[in-house]
């Protein structure tokens, strides 16, 4: 099985590396060449265009930051759908709207190409450790064929339902992540203001009903270290929240507090925190109180 | 050691029962006599007035629903402070403002009475299983003397700092609980609306970064069962959020999303959900979308 991996970023690179380590031949492609070089040093194959990949490989995984990037890689003249051969399997690990997944699946079906939406959760830690959660929408039979690849990259592998259902669940995940991020921010900021040691607050609340995986992640890896430079950028969480809001709107539903969190993330972006890890919402809290 | 327990409610009764089961002599007191009868059937002693308890016992634990109840039990003419003897230890497990704890501690000190604020987290499940988190403020030496009692009722026992510090951390806990409750509500409601099986959503998200102890509690024990009759009443969480907001305000700090959640809980109360478990915020979500 010849496998391509397009998008060797924060998530894609460690995922592709894990596939290499498991013995797969992986053909990598990235917009900037620096990541491709790193990938080549690990034994990955590089140098194929997207067009060539679509013509020659059996499975192509994509992991791209923005919906615009997905549109381009799938729908441009030099892209995957225009050039893909019958029987090709395309898997998108990016976080986009279920509508975009459905648009790709429809176009793919016309050419005998298979498509799965398979967004991921677990962050770059999970990508490196091969412990990602992978949420898949599309045909079960196609899912079964690529599951060996998923098993290398992730720990909790799910087939949810029809095309787009992977994206639905991923967007719900990030909606909850936004809530938990702001919960962490307000509690730690208020506790600090009240003069209680924040390490102790974390220890106690993490043993109580306030516990969440995001609280653990944000406090231990970022807030306690006062370093927000790695991780999942605020601008990406904001992008996902906008997609989730639009999905709710299309379903004629409001997200009363979720919408406030989208605004909060936008405020963080307006305060030069776009590129910081999402846990840096905490800094905005402190800013409001100084 | 002769121990009193005032407030044999949802939390207090199972806590007092666990102390009985551990071999302590416990003198119970409750506003309504029905809970006292249940307590007596388990071997608890009843019939003492609060005045008599204050005069004759060594340690008195209180676990009351509202700050007004705490004010009355501690400060009324027939209450604990007026009638307490030198050396008496008073422990309040109720959730109130740190300012009220400090007011009690000051009045107690004048009579040679010791006081600890020791609010609890873990819900009625934790109270029954003896797995509560107990967050204590006050003198470490006094904490050490009552810790054997705490060890019976709880699993994670903390001495945090000065009087009121237990309440600070408890209020932070309930602030985060409110966030996690609304996160659960919006995610499950939106997922259901998108046509994805909610059991599967729960299973996947609980294995992902969306995980929280509240998500587990709310989904498994209430939402999936469509039964919100037991547990922690929305009106009590609303009361705690108002105390947390006031604490933040006194510290010259805003809770930008926390304040929205207080309003949300008020909206639930206005929709006849006051007595329902806090997880019933989910019902308000459905109401908004029908």
PDB file of N, CA and C in Angstrom, chain B residues 174-213:
ATOM      1  N   UNK B 174     -17.080  25.174  41.914  1.00  0.00           N
ATOM      2  CA  UNK B 174     -18.441  25.278  41.381  1.00  0.00           C
ATOM      3  C   UNK B 174     -18.529  26.222  40.189  1.00  0.00           C
ATOM      4  N   UNK B 175     -17.621  27.191  40.132  1.00  0.00           N
ATOM      5  CA  UNK B 175     -17.512  28.014  38.920  1.00  0.00           C
ATOM      6  C   UNK B 175     -17.169  27.121  37.724  1.00  0.00           C
ATOM      7  N   UNK B 176     -16.179  26.266  37.895  1.00  0.00           N
ATOM      8  CA  UNK B 176     -15.790  25.368  36.795  1.00  0.00           C
ATOM      9  C   UNK B 176     -16.902  24.366  36.482  1.00  0.00           C
ATOM     10  N   UNK B 177     -17.565  23.881  37.522  1.00  0.00           N
ATOM     11  CA  UNK B 177     -18.682  22.945  37.328  1.00  0.00           C
ATOM     12  C   UNK B 177     -19.771  23.579  36.452  1.00  0.00           C
ATOM     13  N   UNK B 178     -20.043  24.853  36.650  1.00  0.00           N
ATOM     14  CA  UNK B 178     -21.054  25.540  35.835  1.00  0.00           C
ATOM     15  C   UNK B 178     -20.638  25.569  34.368  1.00  0.00           C
ATOM     16  N   UNK B 179     -19.372  25.892  34.125  1.00  0.00           N
ATOM     17  CA  UNK B 179     -18.856  25.875  32.748  1.00  0.00           C
ATOM     18  C   UNK B 179     -19.037  24.492  32.129  1.00  0.00           C
ATOM     19  N   UNK B 180     -18.633  23.462  32.886  1.00  0.00           N
ATOM     20  CA  UNK B 180     -18.647  22.106  32.334  1.00  0.00           C
ATOM     21  C   UNK B 180     -20.076  21.615  32.107  1.00  0.00           C
ATOM     22  N   UNK B 181     -20.988  22.112  32.944  1.00  0.00           N
ATOM     23  CA  UNK B 181     -22.400  21.757  32.779  1.00  0.00           C
ATOM     24  C   UNK B 181     -22.960  22.328  31.485  1.00  0.00           C
ATOM     25  N   UNK B 182     -22.652  23.589  31.225  1.00  0.00           N
ATOM     26  CA  UNK B 182     -23.138  24.208  29.990  1.00  0.00           C
ATOM     27  C   UNK B 182     -22.445  23.605  28.760  1.00  0.00           C
ATOM     28  N   UNK B 183     -21.163  23.274  28.890  1.00  0.00           N
ATOM     29  CA  UNK B 183     -20.431  22.622  27.793  1.00  0.00           C
ATOM     30  C   UNK B 183     -21.123  21.314  27.406  1.00  0.00           C
ATOM     31  N   UNK B 184     -21.450  20.524  28.413  1.00  0.00           N
ATOM     32  CA  UNK B 184     -22.157  19.265  28.191  1.00  0.00           C
ATOM     33  C   UNK B 184     -23.489  19.522  27.484  1.00  0.00           C
ATOM     34  N   UNK B 185     -24.221  20.509  27.966  1.00  0.00           N
ATOM     35  CA  UNK B 185     -25.544  20.815  27.413  1.00  0.00           C
ATOM     36  C   UNK B 185     -25.470  21.179  25.939  1.00  0.00           C
ATOM     37  N   UNK B 186     -24.574  22.097  25.613  1.00  0.00           N
ATOM     38  CA  UNK B 186     -24.513  22.571  24.224  1.00  0.00           C
ATOM     39  C   UNK B 186     -24.016  21.476  23.285  1.00  0.00           C
ATOM     40  N   UNK B 187     -23.026  20.714  23.714  1.00  0.00           N
ATOM     41  CA  UNK B 187     -22.458  19.688  22.842  1.00  0.00           C
ATOM     42  C   UNK B 187     -23.464  18.560  22.578  1.00  0.00           C
ATOM     43  N   UNK B 188     -24.100  18.084  23.636  1.00  0.00           N
ATOM     44  CA  UNK B 188     -25.043  16.976  23.451  1.00  0.00           C
ATOM     45  C   UNK B 188     -26.265  17.442  22.651  1.00  0.00           C
ATOM     46  N   UNK B 189     -26.755  18.642  22.954  1.00  0.00           N
ATOM     47  CA  UNK B 189     -27.931  19.143  22.231  1.00  0.00           C
ATOM     48  C   UNK B 189     -27.622  19.333  20.744  1.00  0.00           C
ATOM     49  N   UNK B 190     -26.449  19.889  20.442  1.00  0.00           N
ATOM     50  CA  UNK B 190     -26.091  20.111  19.036  1.00  0.00           C
ATOM     51  C   UNK B 190     -25.842  18.780  18.314  1.00  0.00           C
ATOM     52  N   UNK B 191     -25.175  17.871  18.987  1.00  0.00           N
ATOM     53  CA  UNK B 191     -24.912  16.566  18.377  1.00  0.00           C
ATOM     54  C   UNK B 191     -26.192  15.816  18.056  1.00  0.00           C
ATOM     55  N   UNK B 192     -27.139  15.886  18.996  1.00  0.00           N
ATOM     56  CA  UNK B 192     -28.433  15.239  18.791  1.00  0.00           C
ATOM     57  C   UNK B 192     -29.144  15.871  17.593  1.00  0.00           C
ATOM     58  N   UNK B 193     -29.091  17.201  17.564  1.00  0.00           N
ATOM     59  CA  UNK B 193     -29.713  17.927  16.453  1.00  0.00           C
ATOM     60  C   UNK B 193     -29.095  17.534  15.099  1.00  0.00           C
ATOM     61  N   UNK B 194     -27.789  17.231  15.115  1.00  0.00           N
ATOM     62  CA  UNK B 194     -27.105  16.839  13.874  1.00  0.00           C
ATOM     63  C   UNK B 194     -27.335  15.371  13.530  1.00  0.00           C
ATOM     64  N   UNK B 195     -28.076  14.675  14.373  1.00  0.00           N
ATOM     65  CA  UNK B 195     -28.460  13.308  14.052  1.00  0.00           C
ATOM     66  C   UNK B 195     -27.459  12.244  14.458  1.00  0.00           C
ATOM     67  N   UNK B 196     -26.479  12.595  15.304  1.00  0.00           N
ATOM     68  CA  UNK B 196     -25.514  11.595  15.759  1.00  0.00           C
ATOM     69  C   UNK B 196     -25.995  11.003  17.083  1.00  0.00           C
ATOM     70  N   UNK B 197     -25.841   9.704  17.237  1.00  0.00           N
ATOM     71  CA  UNK B 197     -26.240   9.014  18.462  1.00  0.00           C
ATOM     72  C   UNK B 197     -25.502   9.603  19.671  1.00  0.00           C
ATOM     73  N   UNK B 198     -26.256  10.027  20.694  1.00  0.00           N
ATOM     74  CA  UNK B 198     -25.608  10.742  21.800  1.00  0.00           C
ATOM     75  C   UNK B 198     -24.767   9.820  22.689  1.00  0.00           C
ATOM     76  N   UNK B 199     -25.107   8.543  22.769  1.00  0.00           N
ATOM     77  CA  UNK B 199     -24.245   7.620  23.525  1.00  0.00           C
ATOM     78  C   UNK B 199     -22.859   7.532  22.877  1.00  0.00           C
ATOM     79  N   UNK B 200     -22.862   7.512  21.542  1.00  0.00           N
ATOM     80  CA  UNK B 200     -21.589   7.429  20.818  1.00  0.00           C
ATOM     81  C   UNK B 200     -20.811   8.735  20.981  1.00  0.00           C
ATOM     82  N   UNK B 201     -21.518   9.864  20.909  1.00  0.00           N
ATOM     83  CA  UNK B 201     -20.859  11.166  21.135  1.00  0.00           C
ATOM     84  C   UNK B 201     -20.185  11.157  22.498  1.00  0.00           C
ATOM     85  N   UNK B 202     -20.935  10.708  23.520  1.00  0.00           N
ATOM     86  CA  UNK B 202     -20.364  10.696  24.866  1.00  0.00           C
ATOM     87  C   UNK B 202     -19.125   9.814  24.927  1.00  0.00           C
ATOM     88  N   UNK B 203     -19.235   8.622  24.349  1.00  0.00           N
ATOM     89  CA  UNK B 203     -18.112   7.682  24.409  1.00  0.00           C
ATOM     90  C   UNK B 203     -16.858   8.266  23.766  1.00  0.00           C
ATOM     91  N   UNK B 204     -17.039   8.883  22.598  1.00  0.00           N
ATOM     92  CA  UNK B 204     -15.886   9.418  21.868  1.00  0.00           C
ATOM     93  C   UNK B 204     -15.306  10.639  22.571  1.00  0.00           C
ATOM     94  N   UNK B 205     -16.169  11.586  22.921  1.00  0.00           N
ATOM     95  CA  UNK B 205     -15.670  12.827  23.518  1.00  0.00           C
ATOM     96  C   UNK B 205     -15.047  12.569  24.889  1.00  0.00           C
ATOM     97  N   UNK B 206     -15.579  11.583  25.597  1.00  0.00           N
ATOM     98  CA  UNK B 206     -15.039  11.265  26.910  1.00  0.00           C
ATOM     99  C   UNK B 206     -13.644  10.631  26.812  1.00  0.00           C
ATOM    100  N   UNK B 207     -13.314  10.123  25.611  1.00  0.00           N
ATOM    101  CA  UNK B 207     -11.967   9.594  25.375  1.00  0.00           C
ATOM    102  C   UNK B 207     -11.060  10.670  24.774  1.00  0.00           C
ATOM    103  N   UNK B 208     -11.599  11.870  24.601  1.00  0.00           N
ATOM    104  CA  UNK B 208     -10.850  12.934  23.905  1.00  0.00           C
ATOM    105  C   UNK B 208     -10.617  14.112  24.850  1.00  0.00           C
ATOM    106  N   UNK B 209     -10.194  15.224  24.289  1.00  0.00           N
ATOM    107  CA  UNK B 209      -9.926  16.402  25.121  1.00  0.00           C
ATOM    108  C   UNK B 209     -11.195  17.029  25.698  1.00  0.00           C
ATOM    109  N   UNK B 210     -12.362  16.598  25.247  1.00  0.00           N
ATOM    110  CA  UNK B 210     -13.611  17.131  25.799  1.00  0.00           C
ATOM    111  C   UNK B 210     -13.941  16.519  27.160  1.00  0.00           C
ATOM    112  N   UNK B 211     -13.180  15.516  27.581  1.00  0.00           N
ATOM    113  CA  UNK B 211     -13.485  14.788  28.822  1.00  0.00           C
ATOM    114  C   UNK B 211     -13.532  15.718  30.044  1.00  0.00           C
ATOM    115  N   UNK B 212     -14.508  15.496  30.897  1.00  0.00           N
ATOM    116  CA  UNK B 212     -14.512  16.116  32.226  1.00  0.00           C
ATOM    117  C   UNK B 212     -15.309  15.213  33.158  1.00  0.00           C
ATOM    118  N   UNK B 213     -15.042  15.330  34.449  1.00  0.00           N
ATOM    119  CA  UNK B 213     -15.782  14.507  35.416  1.00  0.00           C
ATOM    120  C   UNK B 213     -17.270  14.879  35.409  1.00  0.00           C
TER     121      UNK B 213
END
